[in-house]
Structures are given as C-alpha cells and as structure tokens.
Short mmCIF file of C-alpha atoms in Angstrom, two decimals:
data_model
loop_
_atom_site.label_atom_id
_atom_site.label_comp_id
_atom_site.label_asym_id
_atom_site.label_seq_id
_atom_site.Cartn_x
_atom_site.Cartn_y
_atom_site.Cartn_z
CA MET R 1 -121.45 146.43 -44.55
CA LYS R 2 -125.06 148.87 -44.52
CA VAL R 3 -127.09 147.27 -42.37
CA SER R 4 -130.33 147.70 -41.43
CA ASN R 5 -131.22 149.92 -37.77
CA VAL R 6 -133.30 146.62 -36.69
CA ALA R 7 -131.72 143.31 -36.93
CA LEU R 8 -132.89 139.63 -36.75
CA GLY R 9 -131.40 137.35 -34.18
CA ALA R 10 -131.67 133.86 -35.17
CA SER R 11 -131.20 132.52 -31.26
CA SER R 12 -135.46 131.67 -30.89
CA LEU R 13 -134.80 129.40 -33.89
CA GLY R 14 -132.60 127.21 -31.68
CA GLY R 15 -135.82 126.88 -29.28
CA VAL R 16 -133.69 129.10 -26.63
CA PHE R 17 -136.37 130.95 -24.58
CA HIS R 18 -139.14 128.55 -25.96
CA SER R 19 -140.07 125.75 -28.08
CA LEU R 20 -141.21 126.63 -31.78
CA LYS R 21 -142.59 124.92 -34.84
CA GLU R 22 -140.09 124.67 -37.18
CA GLU R 23 -142.44 126.31 -40.12
CA THR R 24 -143.60 129.00 -38.38
CA GLY R 25 -139.97 130.08 -37.98
CA ILE R 26 -138.66 129.90 -41.09
CA LYS R 27 -141.65 132.43 -42.07
CA ALA R 28 -140.50 134.97 -39.62
CA VAL R 29 -137.18 134.75 -41.29
CA HIS R 30 -138.94 135.57 -44.60
CA THR R 31 -140.87 137.85 -43.17
CA ALA R 32 -138.09 140.08 -41.80
CA VAL R 33 -136.44 140.33 -44.88
CA ASP R 34 -139.56 140.84 -47.19
CA ASN R 35 -139.86 143.38 -44.82
CA GLY R 36 -136.40 145.74 -44.78
CA ILE R 37 -134.36 143.72 -42.25
CA ASN R 38 -130.73 142.70 -43.99
CA LEU R 39 -129.06 141.55 -40.76
CA ILE R 40 -129.79 138.11 -39.70
CA ASP R 41 -127.60 137.03 -36.72
CA VAL R 42 -127.16 133.27 -35.30
CA SER R 43 -124.85 130.98 -33.67
CA PRO R 44 -123.90 127.54 -33.49
CA TYR R 45 -124.66 127.57 -29.78
CA TYR R 46 -128.15 128.48 -29.92
CA GLY R 47 -129.90 125.48 -29.53
CA HIS R 48 -126.56 123.71 -30.07
CA TYR R 49 -126.95 124.07 -33.72
CA LYS R 50 -130.00 123.70 -34.13
CA ALA R 51 -130.56 127.36 -35.01
CA GLU R 52 -128.06 127.31 -37.58
CA GLN R 53 -129.88 124.54 -38.93
CA VAL R 54 -133.52 125.90 -39.18
CA LEU R 55 -132.02 129.08 -40.24
CA GLY R 56 -129.95 127.20 -43.12
CA LYS R 57 -133.94 125.94 -44.29
CA ALA R 58 -134.80 129.51 -44.09
CA LEU R 59 -132.31 130.82 -46.34
CA LYS R 60 -132.08 128.25 -49.05
CA GLU R 61 -135.68 130.36 -50.45
CA ILE R 62 -133.94 134.03 -50.07
CA GLU R 63 -131.73 135.37 -52.52
CA ARG R 64 -127.92 135.61 -51.07
CA ASN R 65 -127.92 139.00 -51.76
CA ARG R 66 -130.80 140.36 -49.54
CA TYR R 67 -129.37 139.82 -46.36
CA TYR R 68 -125.65 140.09 -44.01
CA LEU R 69 -125.19 136.80 -42.19
CA SER R 70 -123.71 136.80 -38.97
CA THR R 71 -122.47 134.04 -37.16
CA LYS R 72 -119.83 133.17 -34.49
CA VAL R 73 -117.09 130.85 -33.13
CA GLY R 74 -116.10 129.64 -29.63
CA ARG R 75 -119.51 128.13 -27.95
CA TYR R 76 -121.42 125.27 -28.93
CA GLY R 77 -122.85 122.22 -27.23
CA LYS R 78 -123.32 118.67 -27.42
CA ASP R 79 -125.67 115.93 -25.93
CA GLY R 80 -127.33 118.80 -23.84
CA LYS R 81 -124.32 120.47 -22.55
CA ASN R 82 -122.67 123.57 -23.49
CA THR R 83 -119.27 123.05 -24.29
CA TRP R 84 -116.72 125.75 -25.34
CA ASP R 85 -113.35 125.73 -27.43
CA TYR R 86 -111.54 128.91 -28.55
CA SER R 87 -108.43 127.36 -30.49
CA GLY R 88 -107.25 128.88 -33.69
CA GLU R 89 -107.77 125.22 -35.28
CA ARG R 90 -111.41 124.60 -33.82
CA ALA R 91 -112.37 128.09 -34.79
CA ARG R 92 -111.39 127.44 -38.38
CA GLN R 93 -113.34 124.23 -38.73
CA SER R 94 -116.54 125.58 -36.62
CA VAL R 95 -116.49 128.60 -39.82
CA TYR R 96 -117.08 125.82 -42.40
CA GLU R 97 -119.57 123.97 -40.68
CA SER R 98 -121.82 126.57 -40.20
CA MET R 99 -121.41 127.25 -43.88
CA GLU R 100 -122.81 123.82 -44.36
CA ARG R 101 -125.85 123.99 -41.87
CA LEU R 102 -126.67 127.47 -43.23
CA ASN R 103 -126.57 126.36 -47.16
CA ILE R 104 -124.26 129.52 -47.90
CA ASP R 105 -120.47 129.40 -49.04
CA HIS R 106 -120.04 132.52 -47.73
CA ILE R 107 -119.82 134.62 -44.25
CA ASP R 108 -120.66 138.35 -44.23
CA LEU R 109 -119.64 138.77 -39.88
CA ILE R 110 -117.61 135.82 -37.98
CA ASN R 111 -117.49 136.59 -34.63
CA VAL R 112 -115.81 135.32 -31.56
CA HIS R 113 -118.58 134.47 -29.29
CA ASP R 114 -119.02 135.78 -25.68
CA ILE R 115 -115.41 136.32 -24.83
CA GLU R 116 -115.74 136.66 -21.15
CA PHE R 117 -115.88 132.92 -21.10
CA ALA R 118 -112.56 132.56 -22.78
CA ASP R 119 -109.49 133.15 -21.86
CA LEU R 120 -108.54 136.47 -23.44
CA GLU R 121 -105.00 136.22 -24.53
CA GLN R 122 -105.97 132.58 -26.48
CA VAL R 123 -108.63 135.29 -28.18
CA ILE R 124 -106.06 137.43 -29.00
CA ASN R 125 -103.40 135.22 -29.71
CA GLU R 126 -104.90 132.34 -31.55
CA THR R 127 -108.66 132.88 -32.32
CA LEU R 128 -108.91 136.03 -34.19
CA PRO R 129 -105.80 135.56 -36.20
CA ALA R 130 -107.29 132.42 -37.54
CA LEU R 131 -110.29 134.47 -38.27
CA VAL R 132 -108.24 136.88 -40.13
CA ALA R 133 -106.80 134.62 -42.16
CA LEU R 134 -110.18 133.47 -42.94
CA ARG R 135 -111.09 137.13 -44.18
CA GLU R 136 -107.78 137.43 -46.00
CA GLU R 137 -108.40 133.60 -47.88
CA GLY R 138 -111.66 135.65 -48.79
CA VAL R 139 -113.98 132.80 -46.72
CA VAL R 140 -115.74 135.45 -44.35
CA SER R 141 -115.96 139.43 -44.87
CA HIS R 142 -115.50 140.82 -41.06
CA VAL R 143 -114.41 139.58 -38.25
CA GLY R 144 -116.20 140.58 -34.81
CA ILE R 145 -115.96 140.21 -30.81
CA THR R 146 -119.49 139.76 -29.25
CA ASN R 147 -119.40 139.53 -25.28
CA LEU R 148 -121.55 140.76 -22.04
CA THR R 149 -118.42 142.37 -20.08
CA LEU R 150 -117.79 145.78 -21.94
CA ARG R 151 -114.52 146.35 -20.58
CA HIS R 152 -113.52 143.19 -22.46
CA PHE R 153 -114.12 144.53 -25.66
CA LYS R 154 -110.99 147.09 -24.91
CA TYR R 155 -108.80 145.16 -23.77
CA VAL R 156 -108.95 142.90 -26.64
CA ILE R 157 -108.62 145.92 -29.53
CA ASP R 158 -106.20 147.45 -27.74
CA HIS R 159 -103.83 144.07 -27.69
CA VAL R 160 -104.67 143.09 -31.66
CA PRO R 161 -103.35 144.67 -34.52
CA ALA R 162 -105.61 147.64 -35.62
CA GLY R 163 -108.62 146.47 -38.28
CA THR R 164 -108.56 142.79 -36.51
CA VAL R 165 -111.94 143.44 -34.76
CA GLU R 166 -114.20 145.49 -37.25
CA SER R 167 -117.34 145.07 -34.90
CA VAL R 168 -118.71 144.62 -31.81
CA LEU R 169 -121.99 142.91 -30.27
CA SER R 170 -122.84 143.66 -26.87
CA PHE R 171 -126.12 142.32 -25.25
CA CYS R 172 -127.81 143.73 -22.32
CA HIS R 173 -126.05 146.92 -22.66
CA TYR R 174 -128.00 149.76 -24.01
CA THR R 175 -131.71 149.21 -22.82
CA LEU R 176 -133.98 151.31 -20.61
CA ASN R 177 -132.32 149.60 -17.29
CA ASP R 178 -128.68 150.04 -18.63
CA ASP R 179 -127.07 152.03 -21.36
CA ALA R 180 -123.79 150.90 -20.06
CA LEU R 181 -122.72 150.56 -23.68
CA ALA R 182 -123.16 154.51 -24.64
CA ASP R 183 -119.69 154.73 -22.14
CA TYR R 184 -117.69 153.19 -24.80
CA LEU R 185 -119.16 154.23 -28.16
CA ASP R 186 -116.56 157.20 -28.73
CA TYR R 187 -113.95 154.41 -28.42
CA PHE R 188 -115.58 152.29 -30.99
CA GLU R 189 -115.76 154.98 -33.11
CA GLU R 190 -112.20 156.29 -33.02
CA ARG R 191 -111.40 153.18 -34.51
CA GLY R 192 -113.79 152.53 -37.03
CA ILE R 193 -115.24 149.96 -35.45
CA GLY R 194 -119.16 149.34 -35.93
CA VAL R 195 -121.50 148.49 -32.88
CA ILE R 196 -124.26 145.92 -32.68
CA ASN R 197 -126.41 146.04 -29.92
CA ALA R 198 -128.45 143.02 -28.77
CA SER R 199 -131.14 141.90 -26.32
CA PRO R 200 -133.17 145.48 -25.99
CA TYR R 201 -135.72 143.62 -23.82
CA SER R 202 -133.04 142.71 -21.24
CA MET R 203 -133.29 138.79 -22.43
CA GLY R 204 -137.00 139.15 -21.04
CA LEU R 205 -136.58 141.28 -18.26
CA LEU R 206 -138.31 144.26 -20.25
CA THR R 207 -141.45 142.11 -21.64
CA GLN R 208 -144.85 140.87 -21.05
CA ARG R 209 -143.85 137.27 -20.52
CA GLY R 210 -141.18 138.37 -17.65
CA ALA R 211 -138.04 137.11 -17.34
CA PRO R 212 -137.52 133.60 -17.68
CA ASP R 213 -136.63 130.87 -14.67
CA TRP R 214 -132.76 131.16 -15.95
CA HIS R 215 -132.72 134.90 -16.07
CA PRO R 216 -129.16 135.67 -14.06
CA ALA R 217 -130.70 139.12 -13.34
CA PRO R 218 -130.76 139.76 -9.35
CA ALA R 219 -134.09 139.56 -7.95
CA ALA R 220 -134.53 143.33 -7.08
CA LEU R 221 -133.77 144.26 -10.67
CA GLN R 222 -136.24 141.93 -11.65
CA ARG R 223 -138.80 143.35 -9.58
CA LEU R 224 -138.60 146.21 -10.69
CA ALA R 225 -138.59 145.06 -13.93
CA ARG R 226 -142.58 143.70 -13.37
CA LYS R 227 -142.86 147.27 -12.10
CA ALA R 228 -142.32 149.18 -15.03
CA VAL R 229 -144.13 146.65 -17.13
CA ASP R 230 -147.19 146.85 -15.23
CA PHE R 231 -146.39 150.80 -15.32
CA CYS R 232 -146.89 150.79 -18.61
CA ASN R 233 -149.51 148.65 -19.16
CA ASN R 234 -151.59 150.92 -17.33
CA ARG R 235 -150.38 153.55 -19.91
CA GLY R 236 -151.65 151.16 -22.54
CA VAL R 237 -148.50 151.25 -24.03
CA GLU R 238 -146.36 147.88 -24.26
CA ILE R 239 -143.26 147.83 -22.57
CA GLU R 240 -141.37 146.04 -25.71
CA LYS R 241 -142.02 149.06 -27.68
CA LEU R 242 -140.55 151.65 -25.51
CA ALA R 243 -137.75 148.99 -25.00
CA MET R 244 -137.38 148.71 -28.68
CA GLN R 245 -137.74 152.40 -29.44
CA PHE R 246 -135.56 153.63 -26.41
CA SER R 247 -132.68 151.09 -27.82
CA CYS R 248 -132.96 151.78 -31.47
CA ALA R 249 -133.07 155.50 -31.07
CA ASN R 250 -129.11 156.31 -30.65
CA GLU R 251 -127.96 156.48 -34.42
CA ARG R 252 -124.42 155.91 -33.24
CA ILE R 253 -125.32 152.05 -32.76
CA ALA R 254 -125.42 150.53 -36.63
CA SER R 255 -128.41 148.06 -35.48
CA THR R 256 -130.61 146.28 -32.70
CA LEU R 257 -130.53 142.73 -32.64
CA PHE R 258 -134.29 141.32 -31.75
CA SER R 259 -135.38 137.80 -31.57
CA THR R 260 -138.36 135.79 -32.67
CA THR R 261 -139.86 133.15 -34.22
CA ASN R 262 -143.56 134.84 -34.81
CA PRO R 263 -143.86 136.61 -38.10
CA ASP R 264 -146.64 139.28 -36.23
CA ASN R 265 -144.01 140.17 -33.81
CA VAL R 266 -141.33 140.67 -36.49
CA LEU R 267 -143.87 143.23 -38.25
CA LYS R 268 -144.72 144.34 -34.75
CA THR R 269 -140.93 145.01 -33.61
CA ILE R 270 -140.12 147.06 -37.05
CA ALA R 271 -143.36 148.84 -36.75
CA TYR R 272 -142.45 149.73 -32.94
CA ALA R 273 -138.49 150.80 -33.89
CA ASN R 274 -140.24 153.30 -36.91
CA GLU R 275 -142.93 155.18 -34.88
CA PRO R 276 -141.49 158.22 -32.97
CA MET R 277 -140.87 157.42 -29.06
CA ASP R 278 -142.60 158.81 -26.25
CA GLU R 279 -139.48 160.76 -24.34
CA GLU R 280 -141.94 161.69 -21.41
CA LEU R 281 -142.72 157.87 -20.76
CA VAL R 282 -139.46 157.24 -21.53
CA ALA R 283 -138.58 159.14 -18.75
CA GLU R 284 -141.25 157.93 -16.21
CA VAL R 285 -139.92 154.17 -16.69
CA LYS R 286 -136.30 155.30 -16.30
CA LYS R 287 -137.27 156.63 -12.95
CA ILE R 288 -138.82 153.07 -11.85
CA LEU R 289 -135.90 151.34 -13.20
CA GLU R 290 -133.38 153.88 -11.79
CA PRO R 291 -132.53 152.03 -8.28
CA GLY R 292 -131.21 148.98 -10.46
CA TYR R 293 -129.99 151.29 -13.13
CA ARG R 294 -126.85 149.60 -14.83
CA ASP R 295 -127.18 146.58 -12.25
CA THR R 296 -125.57 143.40 -14.06
CA TRP R 297 -125.07 140.14 -13.79
CA VAL R 298 -122.48 137.36 -14.59
CA ASN R 299 -123.31 135.38 -17.78
CA SER R 300 -123.70 131.71 -17.54
#
C-alpha cells in the first residue's frame, strides 16, 4: 500500500476522547480524503462499535478506490464494558461484522489489536493464522499487529512464518517525549514490514487541552508535558504543530495517525505535516521533556 504520510484515526468517531456530532465527524472523514489522506484506521473497540458505524456512514459517500481501510480484531466492548477475545473463530467473525458496519466488502489491512492484552502464544498460533487464511481467501489484503509494548512486536514476528505480519502499528513511541520506536526500525525494514506511528500527541499529553483524566502517564511526565505546552505558547507556536511535524519527519515511518472529528483540525494537521520543522524549537522542547524521556506506562 502506498499510503499518505498522514493518516486519519477514527477513534474519535466513537466518542473516545470527547462527545461528537455525528455529521461533523462524517465531514471530517470527507475532508481528510478530499485533501490527500488515503489511510483510515478504526477498530470495533472504539466507542464499542460506534466508530465503525459512523465511519461506515461516511464511507458510503466516498469511492472505494480513494482510501485504504485498516481495522482490527481482538478488542471489543458491550454495555459499557471492555471485552477481549483473540480466538481465531472470533477474529474471523469480527472481520465480517466490521465489513458490514463499514459498508465495505473488503478490508485492506486487518490488525490484531493491542497484543499486550493477549496471550502472545494465542496470537501466534490462532489469531494470526485465522487472519492469514482470510488474506489467502481475498477477504483482506494485508495483516498487521498493533501494540504499546514494543518488544512484543519482535517476539510475535520472530515466532510466525516470514510474511505473516506485513505491518505494525505502534502508538506513543515516536513523539517528542518518546522515540523508542526508532530502535526497532532496522528490524522491521530487514523483514519488509511497514510501520505506522499513532498518537503523535501522546494521547493528549502534547496538546493545548492537555491529557484527559484517564491518561495513564505518570504524574511527573504530565507535569513536564504541561511545561512544554506553556513554553511553546510563549514562543507563539502550538505544541500540536511541533509534535505532528516531529512524528512525520522520519521517512522510515510510512504514516502517522491522528484522530479528530473536526474538519478544520484535519486541514490544520495536514498543513502542519507539510511545513518545515523548527529544529531549534524541537531541541528546546525535547530538553524540557528530557527528565521524562521515554518514560512509558501500562496500557489499560
């Protein structure tokens, strides 16, 4: 897949970060595709199926050859409670359910979602083989895995046949405060595995609004992020601009995902990614964040 350097994450369409007006979210999807974004990523888990449902309404009005669609299996939800099921049977069923919600008859990229929650042996021996079978049947084109814990990528890839995993989606590990993903790029390139970077704003840490209450980052890191935001404001630059530019600057990363339901933010983010980065300002901000550099957290 030849993907745009910026991709649209549809988690916000599920009201994951804040409530949304459905029609505005649909317009945001149209705006993204109309302005050169050709990769859209979603999951049944986002909003417990709501994101896929809303995205499906948006995709009805877009020609299928104008975008690649990425969705996932393994994480779900019901009655406001999160659920997990990485069985091969559920993975196969989930793919067909997603296609129905999304109003499509083919998935370009299917991922095992957040494998840090799974028994990795089950992912290796059951989930991935089920998705590979769907790839062989032509139901999906490509198979990937997503995860917060970087070392899990290597473990799974090392224990499945070559070519099983074609892409990885890593989040919060190529940002101003944490670029640990860079340590794995040689490994992925040697195996022909494409890399998608998600959460350039560290799930809200590197934003004007600040981290949501549920954010799992350590308090010390959240304080450093706030300090960096204030520093950028004093310099007349939104930290979102700097964060997006930094995450998009590495040409070894195929695409960087961001999520919004605001059409204006879509246009703003695309503009950020295409403007030259202020290297000096990046260095100053990274110095502020240095005490918490590569501090990570347990996903929840």
